[in-house]
Coordinates of C-alpha atoms and ligand atoms in Angstrom, one line a residue:
X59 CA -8.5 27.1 36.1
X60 CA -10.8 29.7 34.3
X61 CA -11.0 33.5 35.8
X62 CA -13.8 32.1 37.5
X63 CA -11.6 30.1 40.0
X64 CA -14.4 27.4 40.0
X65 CA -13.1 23.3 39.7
X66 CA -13.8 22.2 35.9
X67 CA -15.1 18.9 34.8
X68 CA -15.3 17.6 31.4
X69 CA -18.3 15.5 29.5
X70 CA -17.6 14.2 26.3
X71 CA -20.4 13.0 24.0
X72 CA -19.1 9.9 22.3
X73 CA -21.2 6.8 22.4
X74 CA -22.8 7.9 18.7
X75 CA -22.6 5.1 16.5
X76 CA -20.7 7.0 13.2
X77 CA -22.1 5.2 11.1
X78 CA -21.3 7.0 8.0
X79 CA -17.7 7.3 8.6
X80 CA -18.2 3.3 7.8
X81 CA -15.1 2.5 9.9
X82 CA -14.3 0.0 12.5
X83 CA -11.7 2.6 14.3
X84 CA -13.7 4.7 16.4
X85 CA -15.1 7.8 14.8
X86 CA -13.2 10.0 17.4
X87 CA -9.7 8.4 16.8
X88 CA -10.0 9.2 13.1
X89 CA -6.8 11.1 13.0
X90 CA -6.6 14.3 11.4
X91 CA -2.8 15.8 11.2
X92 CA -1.9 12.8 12.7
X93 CA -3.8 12.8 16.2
X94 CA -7.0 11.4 17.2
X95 CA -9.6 14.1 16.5
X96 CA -10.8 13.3 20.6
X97 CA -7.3 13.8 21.8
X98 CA -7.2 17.5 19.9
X99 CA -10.5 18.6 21.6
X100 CA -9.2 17.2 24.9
X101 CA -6.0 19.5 24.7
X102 CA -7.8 22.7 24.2
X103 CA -9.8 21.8 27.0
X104 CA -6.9 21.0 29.1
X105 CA -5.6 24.4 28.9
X106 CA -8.8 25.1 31.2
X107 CA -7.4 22.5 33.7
X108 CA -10.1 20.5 34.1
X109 CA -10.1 18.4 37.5
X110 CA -12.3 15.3 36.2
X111 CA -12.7 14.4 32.8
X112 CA -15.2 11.9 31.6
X113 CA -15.9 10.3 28.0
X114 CA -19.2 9.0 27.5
X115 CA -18.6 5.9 25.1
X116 CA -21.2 3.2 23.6
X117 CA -19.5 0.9 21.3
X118 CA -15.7 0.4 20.8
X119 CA -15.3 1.5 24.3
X120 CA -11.7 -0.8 24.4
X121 CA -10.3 1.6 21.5
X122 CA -11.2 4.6 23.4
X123 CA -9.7 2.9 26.7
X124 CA -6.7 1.9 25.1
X125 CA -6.3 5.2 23.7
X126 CA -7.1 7.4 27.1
X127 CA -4.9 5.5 29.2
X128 CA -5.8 7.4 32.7
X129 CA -6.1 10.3 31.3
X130 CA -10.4 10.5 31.2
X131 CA -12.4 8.4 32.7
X132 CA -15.1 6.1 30.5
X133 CA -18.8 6.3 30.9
X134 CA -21.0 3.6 29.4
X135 CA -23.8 4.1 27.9
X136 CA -25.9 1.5 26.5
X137 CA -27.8 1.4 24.9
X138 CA -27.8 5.0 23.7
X139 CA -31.3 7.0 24.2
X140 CA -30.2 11.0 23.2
X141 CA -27.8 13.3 24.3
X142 CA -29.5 13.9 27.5
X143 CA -29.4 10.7 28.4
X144 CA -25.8 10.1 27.1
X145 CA -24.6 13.1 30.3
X146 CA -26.6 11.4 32.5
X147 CA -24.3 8.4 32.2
X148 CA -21.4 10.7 33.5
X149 CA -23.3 11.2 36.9
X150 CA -21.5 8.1 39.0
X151 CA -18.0 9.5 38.1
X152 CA -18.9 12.9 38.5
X153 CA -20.6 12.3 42.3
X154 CA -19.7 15.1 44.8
X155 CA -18.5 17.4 42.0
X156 CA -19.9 20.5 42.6
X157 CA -18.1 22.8 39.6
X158 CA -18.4 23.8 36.8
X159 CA -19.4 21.0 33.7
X160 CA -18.7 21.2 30.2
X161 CA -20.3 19.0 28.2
X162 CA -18.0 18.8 24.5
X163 CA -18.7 16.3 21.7
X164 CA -15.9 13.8 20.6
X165 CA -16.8 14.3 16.9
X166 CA -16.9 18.2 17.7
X167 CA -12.9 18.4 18.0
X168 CA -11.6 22.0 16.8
X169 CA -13.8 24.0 19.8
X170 CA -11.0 26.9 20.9
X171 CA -10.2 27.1 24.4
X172 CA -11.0 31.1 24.1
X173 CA -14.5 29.6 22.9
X174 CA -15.0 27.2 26.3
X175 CA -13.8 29.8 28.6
X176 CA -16.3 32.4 27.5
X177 CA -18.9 29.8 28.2
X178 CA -17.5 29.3 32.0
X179 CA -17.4 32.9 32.3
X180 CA -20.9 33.5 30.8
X181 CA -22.0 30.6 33.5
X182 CA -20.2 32.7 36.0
X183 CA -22.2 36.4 34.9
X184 CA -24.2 38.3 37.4
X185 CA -27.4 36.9 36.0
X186 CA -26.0 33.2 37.2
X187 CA -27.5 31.3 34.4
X188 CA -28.6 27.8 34.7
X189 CA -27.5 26.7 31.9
X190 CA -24.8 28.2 28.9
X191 CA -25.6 27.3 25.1
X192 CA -22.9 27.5 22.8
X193 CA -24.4 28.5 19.4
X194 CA -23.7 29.5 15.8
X195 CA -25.0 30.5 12.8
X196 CA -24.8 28.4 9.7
X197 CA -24.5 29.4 6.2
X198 CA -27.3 26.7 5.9
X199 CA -29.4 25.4 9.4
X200 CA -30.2 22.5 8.2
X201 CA -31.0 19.6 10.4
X202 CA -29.7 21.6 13.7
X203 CA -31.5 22.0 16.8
X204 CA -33.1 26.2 16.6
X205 CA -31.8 28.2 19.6
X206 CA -34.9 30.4 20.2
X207 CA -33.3 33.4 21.8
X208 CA -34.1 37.3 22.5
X209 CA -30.9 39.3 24.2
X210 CA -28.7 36.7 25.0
X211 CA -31.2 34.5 26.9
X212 CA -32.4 31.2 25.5
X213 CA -36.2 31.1 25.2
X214 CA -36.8 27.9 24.3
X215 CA -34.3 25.4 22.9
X216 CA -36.0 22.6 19.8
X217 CA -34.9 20.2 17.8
X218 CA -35.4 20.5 13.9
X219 CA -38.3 17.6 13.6
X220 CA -40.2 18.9 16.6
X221 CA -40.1 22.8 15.6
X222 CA -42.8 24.7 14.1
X223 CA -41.9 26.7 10.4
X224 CA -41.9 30.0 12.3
X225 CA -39.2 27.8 14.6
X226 CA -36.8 26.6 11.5
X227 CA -36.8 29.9 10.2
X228 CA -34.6 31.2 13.2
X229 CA -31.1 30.8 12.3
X230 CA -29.5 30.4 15.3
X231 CA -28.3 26.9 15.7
X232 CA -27.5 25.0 18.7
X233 CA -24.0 24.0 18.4
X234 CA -24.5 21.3 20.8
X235 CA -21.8 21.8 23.3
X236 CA -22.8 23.2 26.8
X237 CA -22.0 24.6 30.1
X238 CA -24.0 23.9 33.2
X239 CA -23.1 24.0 37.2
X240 CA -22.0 20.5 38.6
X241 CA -24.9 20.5 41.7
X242 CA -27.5 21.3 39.0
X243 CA -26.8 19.3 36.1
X244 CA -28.2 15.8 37.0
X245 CA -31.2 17.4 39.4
X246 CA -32.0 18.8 35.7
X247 CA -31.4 16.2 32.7
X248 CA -33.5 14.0 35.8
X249 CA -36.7 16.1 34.6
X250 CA -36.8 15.3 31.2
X251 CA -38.7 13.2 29.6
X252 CA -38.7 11.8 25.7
X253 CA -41.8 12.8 24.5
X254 CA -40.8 14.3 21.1
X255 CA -40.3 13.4 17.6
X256 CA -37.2 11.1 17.9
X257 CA -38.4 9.6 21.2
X258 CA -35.0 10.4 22.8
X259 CA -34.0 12.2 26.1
X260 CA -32.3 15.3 24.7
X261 CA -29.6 17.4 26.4
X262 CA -30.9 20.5 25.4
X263 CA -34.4 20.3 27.4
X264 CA -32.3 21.2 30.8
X265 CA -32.8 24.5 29.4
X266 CA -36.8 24.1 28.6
X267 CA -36.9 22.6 32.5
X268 CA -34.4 25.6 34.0
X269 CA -36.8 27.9 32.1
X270 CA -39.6 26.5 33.5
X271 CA -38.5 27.2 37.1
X272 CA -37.9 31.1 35.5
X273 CA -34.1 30.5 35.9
X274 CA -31.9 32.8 33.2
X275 CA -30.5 30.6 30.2
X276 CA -27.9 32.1 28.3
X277 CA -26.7 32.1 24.7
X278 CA -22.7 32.2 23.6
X279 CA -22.2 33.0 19.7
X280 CA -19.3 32.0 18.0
X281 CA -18.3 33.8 14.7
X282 CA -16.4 31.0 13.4
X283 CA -18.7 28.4 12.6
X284 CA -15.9 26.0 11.5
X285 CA -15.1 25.7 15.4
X286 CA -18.4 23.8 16.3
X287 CA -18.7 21.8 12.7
X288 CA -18.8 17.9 13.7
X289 CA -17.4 15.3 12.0
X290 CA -19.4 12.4 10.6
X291 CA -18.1 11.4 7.0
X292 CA -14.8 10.8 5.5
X293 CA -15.5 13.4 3.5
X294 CA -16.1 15.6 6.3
X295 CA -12.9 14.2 8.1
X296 CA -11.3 15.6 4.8
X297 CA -13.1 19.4 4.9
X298 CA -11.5 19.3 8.8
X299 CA -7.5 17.7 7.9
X300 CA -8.1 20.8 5.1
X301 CA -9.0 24.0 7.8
X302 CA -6.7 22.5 10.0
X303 CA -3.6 22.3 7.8
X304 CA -4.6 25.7 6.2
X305 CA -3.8 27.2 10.0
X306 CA -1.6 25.9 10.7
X307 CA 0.4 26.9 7.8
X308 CA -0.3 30.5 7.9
X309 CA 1.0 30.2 11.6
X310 CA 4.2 28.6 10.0
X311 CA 4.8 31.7 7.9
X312 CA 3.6 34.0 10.9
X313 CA 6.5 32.5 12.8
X314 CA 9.3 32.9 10.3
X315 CA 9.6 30.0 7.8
X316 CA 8.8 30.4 4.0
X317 CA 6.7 27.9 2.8
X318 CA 7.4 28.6 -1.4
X319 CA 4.1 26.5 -1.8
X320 CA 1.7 26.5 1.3
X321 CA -1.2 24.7 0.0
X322 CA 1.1 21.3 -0.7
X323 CA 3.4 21.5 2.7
X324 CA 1.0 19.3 5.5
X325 CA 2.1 19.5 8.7
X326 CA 1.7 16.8 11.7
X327 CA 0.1 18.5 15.1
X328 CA 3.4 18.7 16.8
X329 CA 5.6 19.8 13.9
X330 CA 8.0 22.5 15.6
X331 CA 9.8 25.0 13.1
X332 CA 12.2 27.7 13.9
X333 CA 13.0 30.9 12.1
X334 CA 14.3 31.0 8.3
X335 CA 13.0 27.5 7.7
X336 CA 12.5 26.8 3.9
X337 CA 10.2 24.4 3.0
X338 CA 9.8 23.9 -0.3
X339 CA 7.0 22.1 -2.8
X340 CA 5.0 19.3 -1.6
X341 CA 7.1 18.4 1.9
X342 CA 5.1 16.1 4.4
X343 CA 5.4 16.0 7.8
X344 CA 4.6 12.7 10.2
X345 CA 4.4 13.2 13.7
X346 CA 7.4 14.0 16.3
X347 CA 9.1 16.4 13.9
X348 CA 11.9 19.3 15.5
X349 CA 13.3 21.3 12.9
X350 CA 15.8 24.4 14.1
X351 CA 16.6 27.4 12.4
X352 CA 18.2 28.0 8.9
X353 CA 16.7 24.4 7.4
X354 CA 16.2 23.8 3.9
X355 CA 13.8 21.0 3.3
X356 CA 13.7 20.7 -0.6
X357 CA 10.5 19.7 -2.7
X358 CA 9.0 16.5 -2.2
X359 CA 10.4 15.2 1.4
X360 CA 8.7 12.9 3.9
X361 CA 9.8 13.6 7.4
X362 CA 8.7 11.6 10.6
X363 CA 10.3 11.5 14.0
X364 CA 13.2 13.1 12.7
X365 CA 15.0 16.2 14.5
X366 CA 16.7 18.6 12.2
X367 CA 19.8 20.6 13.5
X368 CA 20.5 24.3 12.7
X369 CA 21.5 24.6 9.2
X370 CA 20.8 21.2 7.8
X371 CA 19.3 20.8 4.4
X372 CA 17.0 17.9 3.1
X373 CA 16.3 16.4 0.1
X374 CA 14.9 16.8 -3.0
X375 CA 13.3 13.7 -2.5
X376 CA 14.5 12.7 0.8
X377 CA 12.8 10.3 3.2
X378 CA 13.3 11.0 6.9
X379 CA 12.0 7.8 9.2
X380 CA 12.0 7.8 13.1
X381 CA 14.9 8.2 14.8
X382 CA 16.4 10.5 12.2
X383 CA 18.7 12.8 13.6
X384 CA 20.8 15.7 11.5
X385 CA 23.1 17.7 13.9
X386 CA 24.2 21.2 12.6
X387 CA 24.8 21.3 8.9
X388 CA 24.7 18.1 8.3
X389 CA 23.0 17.4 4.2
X390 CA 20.8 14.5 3.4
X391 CA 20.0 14.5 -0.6
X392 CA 17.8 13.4 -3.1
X393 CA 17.0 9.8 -2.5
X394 CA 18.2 9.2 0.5
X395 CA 16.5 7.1 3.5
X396 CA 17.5 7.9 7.2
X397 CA 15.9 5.1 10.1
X398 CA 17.4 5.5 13.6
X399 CA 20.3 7.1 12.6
X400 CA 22.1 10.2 13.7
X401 CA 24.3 12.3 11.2
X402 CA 27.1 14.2 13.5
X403 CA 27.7 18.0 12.6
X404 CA 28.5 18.3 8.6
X405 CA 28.0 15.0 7.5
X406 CA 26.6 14.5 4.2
X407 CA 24.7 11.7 2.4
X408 CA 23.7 13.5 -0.7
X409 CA 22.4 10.8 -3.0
X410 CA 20.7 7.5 -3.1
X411 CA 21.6 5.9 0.2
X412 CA 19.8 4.0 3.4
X413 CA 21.4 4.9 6.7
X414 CA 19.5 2.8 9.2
X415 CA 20.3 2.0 13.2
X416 CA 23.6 4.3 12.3
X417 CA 26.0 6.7 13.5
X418 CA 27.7 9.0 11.1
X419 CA 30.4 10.9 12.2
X420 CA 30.8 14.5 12.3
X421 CA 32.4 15.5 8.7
X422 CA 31.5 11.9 7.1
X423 CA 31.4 11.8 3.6
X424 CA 28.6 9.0 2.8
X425 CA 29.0 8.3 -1.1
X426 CA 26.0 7.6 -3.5
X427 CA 24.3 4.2 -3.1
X428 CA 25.8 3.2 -0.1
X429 CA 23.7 0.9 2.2
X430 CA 24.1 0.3 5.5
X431 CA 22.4 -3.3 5.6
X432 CA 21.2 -3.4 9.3
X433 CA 18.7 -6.8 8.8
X434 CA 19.5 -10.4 8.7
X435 CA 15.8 -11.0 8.8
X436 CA 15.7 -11.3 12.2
X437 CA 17.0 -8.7 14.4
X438 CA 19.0 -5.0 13.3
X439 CA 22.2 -4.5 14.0
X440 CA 24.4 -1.4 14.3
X441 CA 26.8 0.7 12.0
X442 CA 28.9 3.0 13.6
X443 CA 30.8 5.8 11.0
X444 CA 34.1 7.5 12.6
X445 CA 34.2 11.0 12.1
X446 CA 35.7 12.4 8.4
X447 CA 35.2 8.9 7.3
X448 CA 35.1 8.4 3.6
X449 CA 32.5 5.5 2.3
X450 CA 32.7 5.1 -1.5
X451 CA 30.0 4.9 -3.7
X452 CA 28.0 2.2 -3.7
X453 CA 29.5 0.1 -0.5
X454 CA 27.1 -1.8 1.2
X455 CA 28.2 -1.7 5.2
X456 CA 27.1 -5.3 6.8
X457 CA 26.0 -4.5 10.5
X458 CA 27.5 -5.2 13.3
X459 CA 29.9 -3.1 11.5
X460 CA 32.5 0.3 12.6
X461 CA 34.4 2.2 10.3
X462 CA 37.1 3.8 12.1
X463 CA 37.6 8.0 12.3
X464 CA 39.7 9.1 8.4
X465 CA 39.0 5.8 7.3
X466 CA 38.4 5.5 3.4
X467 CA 36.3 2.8 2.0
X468 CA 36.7 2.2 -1.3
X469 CA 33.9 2.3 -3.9
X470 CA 32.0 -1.0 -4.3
X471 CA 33.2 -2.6 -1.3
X472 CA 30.9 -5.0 0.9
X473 CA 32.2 -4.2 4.3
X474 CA 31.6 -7.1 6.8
X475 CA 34.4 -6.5 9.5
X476 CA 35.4 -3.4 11.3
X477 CA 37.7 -0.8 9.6
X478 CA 40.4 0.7 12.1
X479 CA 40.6 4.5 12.1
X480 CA 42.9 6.1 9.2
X481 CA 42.9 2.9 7.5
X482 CA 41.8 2.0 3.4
X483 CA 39.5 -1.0 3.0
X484 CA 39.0 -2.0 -0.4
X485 CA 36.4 -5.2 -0.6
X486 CA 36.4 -6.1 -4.3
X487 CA 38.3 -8.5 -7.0
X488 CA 41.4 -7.7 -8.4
X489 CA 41.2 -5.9 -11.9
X490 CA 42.0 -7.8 -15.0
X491 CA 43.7 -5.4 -17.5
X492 CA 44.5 -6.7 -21.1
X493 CA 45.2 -3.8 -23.4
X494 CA 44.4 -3.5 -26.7
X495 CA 41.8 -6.6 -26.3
X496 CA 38.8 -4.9 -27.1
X497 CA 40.6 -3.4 -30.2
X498 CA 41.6 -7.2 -31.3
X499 CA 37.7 -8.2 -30.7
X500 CA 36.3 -5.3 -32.8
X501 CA 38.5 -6.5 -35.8
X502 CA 38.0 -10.5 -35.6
X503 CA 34.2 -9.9 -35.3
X504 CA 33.9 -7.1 -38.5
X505 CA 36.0 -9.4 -39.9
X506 CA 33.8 -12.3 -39.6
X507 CA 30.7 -10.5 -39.9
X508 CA 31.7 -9.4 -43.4
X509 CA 32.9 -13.2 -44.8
X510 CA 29.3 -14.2 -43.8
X511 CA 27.6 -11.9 -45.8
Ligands
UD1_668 C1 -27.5 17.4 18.7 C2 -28.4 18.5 19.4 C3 -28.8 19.5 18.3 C4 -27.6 20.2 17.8 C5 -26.6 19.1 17.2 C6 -25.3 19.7 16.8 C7 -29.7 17.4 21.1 C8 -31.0 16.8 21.4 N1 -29.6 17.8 19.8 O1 -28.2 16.9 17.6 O2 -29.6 20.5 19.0 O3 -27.9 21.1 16.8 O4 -26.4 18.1 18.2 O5 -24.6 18.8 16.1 O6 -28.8 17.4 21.9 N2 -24.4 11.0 21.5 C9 -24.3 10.1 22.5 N3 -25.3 9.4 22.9 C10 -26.5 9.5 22.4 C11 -26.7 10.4 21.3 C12 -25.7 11.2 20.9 O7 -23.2 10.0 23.1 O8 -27.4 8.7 22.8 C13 -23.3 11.9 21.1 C14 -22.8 11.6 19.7 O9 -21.7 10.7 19.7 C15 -22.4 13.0 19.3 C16 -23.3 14.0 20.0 O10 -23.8 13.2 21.1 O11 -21.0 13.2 19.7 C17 -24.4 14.5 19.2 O12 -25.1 13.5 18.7 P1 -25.8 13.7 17.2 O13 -26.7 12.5 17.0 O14 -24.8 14.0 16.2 O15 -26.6 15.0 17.4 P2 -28.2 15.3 17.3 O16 -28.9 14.5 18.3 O17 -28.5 15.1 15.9
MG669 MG1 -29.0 12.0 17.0

């Protein structure tokens, strides 16, 4: 709820074509750190706890329906006549609201929630606007609609080809995004027409109309205008991934990890890190990452889904798959893969291994090159490590496979059956020893060499 205790509803503007991202995904579930650029605008808005939510959509309407789940509901519009006309669709799902309406754009996802609530409060001042603008100022106006304002209230809102020089050479731009009462909203967009340049029914003539009936129209100004910056290009996707990841690494170092170099460590939207976490050159994170205190990640690591203990270290080199799990202290080193695999307190696996569907024991000592092969081609299969067990370099562990607790595999073995716990398993051919053979070869083949020449 905002301070102003009245019910929230959500419109969000996404039945644009994107045509320039040049994509069959939908423009709004381009990901950027991982999540859908709609699904980052929808949690800062959930923080407002909005009681309806709707998502105005025009093509790929399945992928946004697929993606929302229950969450929002979809409005249609087709085929798509301006943004005016795009809210309007949102007025079936939205009958008998009377609240508050915030009217976001999908391709407008990094909006704070600080931001939308001074909107709802502005809506909410003793001068009970009609209508709240949110509105910036651009190093470079451009194409944007002018906001023609004097003290806060909106005079007279225009769209780039319809305004007059004099118009253009006001700087305040109209970021798009606004706030309007529930009961109002639709009596309003209702009155405009599409007489203007484009032909289109646009959004921001409810505030032309409100003015009209000498209602107040008020102006919000945000000093960042990276907040209100759409997305419509790769490229631009790009510029947003790059502010975002920027953040959020300075709020990594403001909450207690040392990134040694910030500008190549990118971080998924829900990466958690405690205190005295070290990551080092050019780590990545995937989605669903946990990593406690007193972590080392070394240079050049790829982490997903992976939940890192107190006092673990990582890598150089190290890849970290879903399902990774290192309990306290436990060491994964430089080429090492980890799949669905938990590594109990202490155990180590410090070079050149795959650990998938496993269990390693607390205190395992996993050797270099050992593979746990977990795939017949068609289904995985489990390896389960006993605690201080011993694997050799270079032993490939055939799943459905356990290795008993003390147990010692010896290098090069190819472990197919079970291994009981304190016991040595030694899978390889006996050793052929001839000594003094190779001495006896050397001298027959100089020997030979030399009558030949
Ligand atoms: C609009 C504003 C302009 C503002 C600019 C900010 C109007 C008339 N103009 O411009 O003042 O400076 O945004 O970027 O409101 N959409 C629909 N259905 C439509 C048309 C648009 O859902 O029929 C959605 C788009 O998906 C997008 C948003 O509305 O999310 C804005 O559309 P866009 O065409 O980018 O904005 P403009 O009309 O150029
Ligand atoms: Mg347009």
């Amino acid at each position: 709820m905002t301070d102003t205790a009245s019910p929230l509803a959500l419109v969000v503007l996404a039945a644009g074509k994107g045509t320039r991202m040049k994509s069959d995904l939908h423009k709004v579930l381009h990901p950027i750190a991982g999540r859908p650029m709609l699904m980052h605008l929808l949690a800062s808005a959930d923080a407002l706890e909005p009681q309806r939510k709707v998502v105005v959509v025009g093509a790929g309407r399945e992928q946004l329906a697929a993606a929302l789940g229950t969450s929002a509901e979809l409005a249609v519009q087709d085929p798509q006549l301006g943004t005016g006309h795009a809210v309007q669709q949102a007025e079936g799902a939205l009958a008998g609201f009377a609240g508050d309406v915030l009217i976001l754009y999908g391709d407008v996802p990094f909006v704070r929630t600080e931001t939308m609530r001074a909107m709802l409060e502005r809506l909410h001042g003793p001068d009970k606007p009609a209508v709240v603008v949110l509105a910036f100022e651009p190093e470079d106006a451009l194409q944007y609609g002018r906001v023609i304002a004097q003290g806060g209230a909106v005079q007279k809102m225009v769209e780039h080809k319809d305004a007059t020089e004099a118009e253009r050479a006001c700087r305040l731009c109209n970021s798009g995004l606004m706030a309007v009462r529930g009961d109002e909203l639709f009596k309003l967009l209702a009155r405009v027409g599409n007489d203007n340049a484009q032909g289109e029914y646009y959004l921001t003539d409810i505030v032309n109309v409100a003015n009209g009936d000498g209602r107040v129209c008020a102006v919000v100004v945000t000093d960042d205008p990276d907040e209100v910056a759409g997305i419509n290009s790769r490229a631009e996707l790009a510029e947003a991934e790059g502010r975002w990841q920027k953040k959020r690494r300075l709020q990594a170092m403001a909450d207690g990890a040392s990134l040694v170099a910030p500008e190549t460590v990118w971080f998924a939207w829900d990466t958690q890190l405690g205190r005295d976490v070290t990551v080092e050159q050019n780590v990545v994170f995937g989605p669903g990452v946990t990593v406690a205190d007193n972590v080392v990640i070394h240079a050049f690591c790829h982490i997903e889904g992976a939940r890192l203990a107190s006092g673990t270290s990582v890598g150089p080199f190290a890849r970290l798959r879903p399902g990774a799990v290192l309990e306290e202290k436990a060491r994964v080193g430089n080429f090492v893969e980890v799949k669905n695999a938990v590594l109990h307190a202490g155990a180590k696996a410090n070079h050149l291994t795959y650990l998938g569907d496993a269990d390693v024991g607390a205190g395992a000592n996993i050797g270099a090159g050992t593979i746990t092969c977990n795939y017949d081609g068609y289904f995985k299969y489990r390896t389960v490590i006993g605690e201080r067990a011993f694997i050799g370099s270079n032993s490939a562990l055939i799943a459905p496979v356990k290795i008993g607790a003390d147990a010692i595999v010896a290098a090069g073995s190819a472990v197919s059956r079970d291994v009981a716990d304190g016991e040595l398993r030694l899978v390889r051919a006996e050793q052929l020893v001839k000594p003094g053979w190779a001495d006896r070869f050397h001298d027959a083949m100089k020997r030979k060499k030399a009558e030949r020449k």
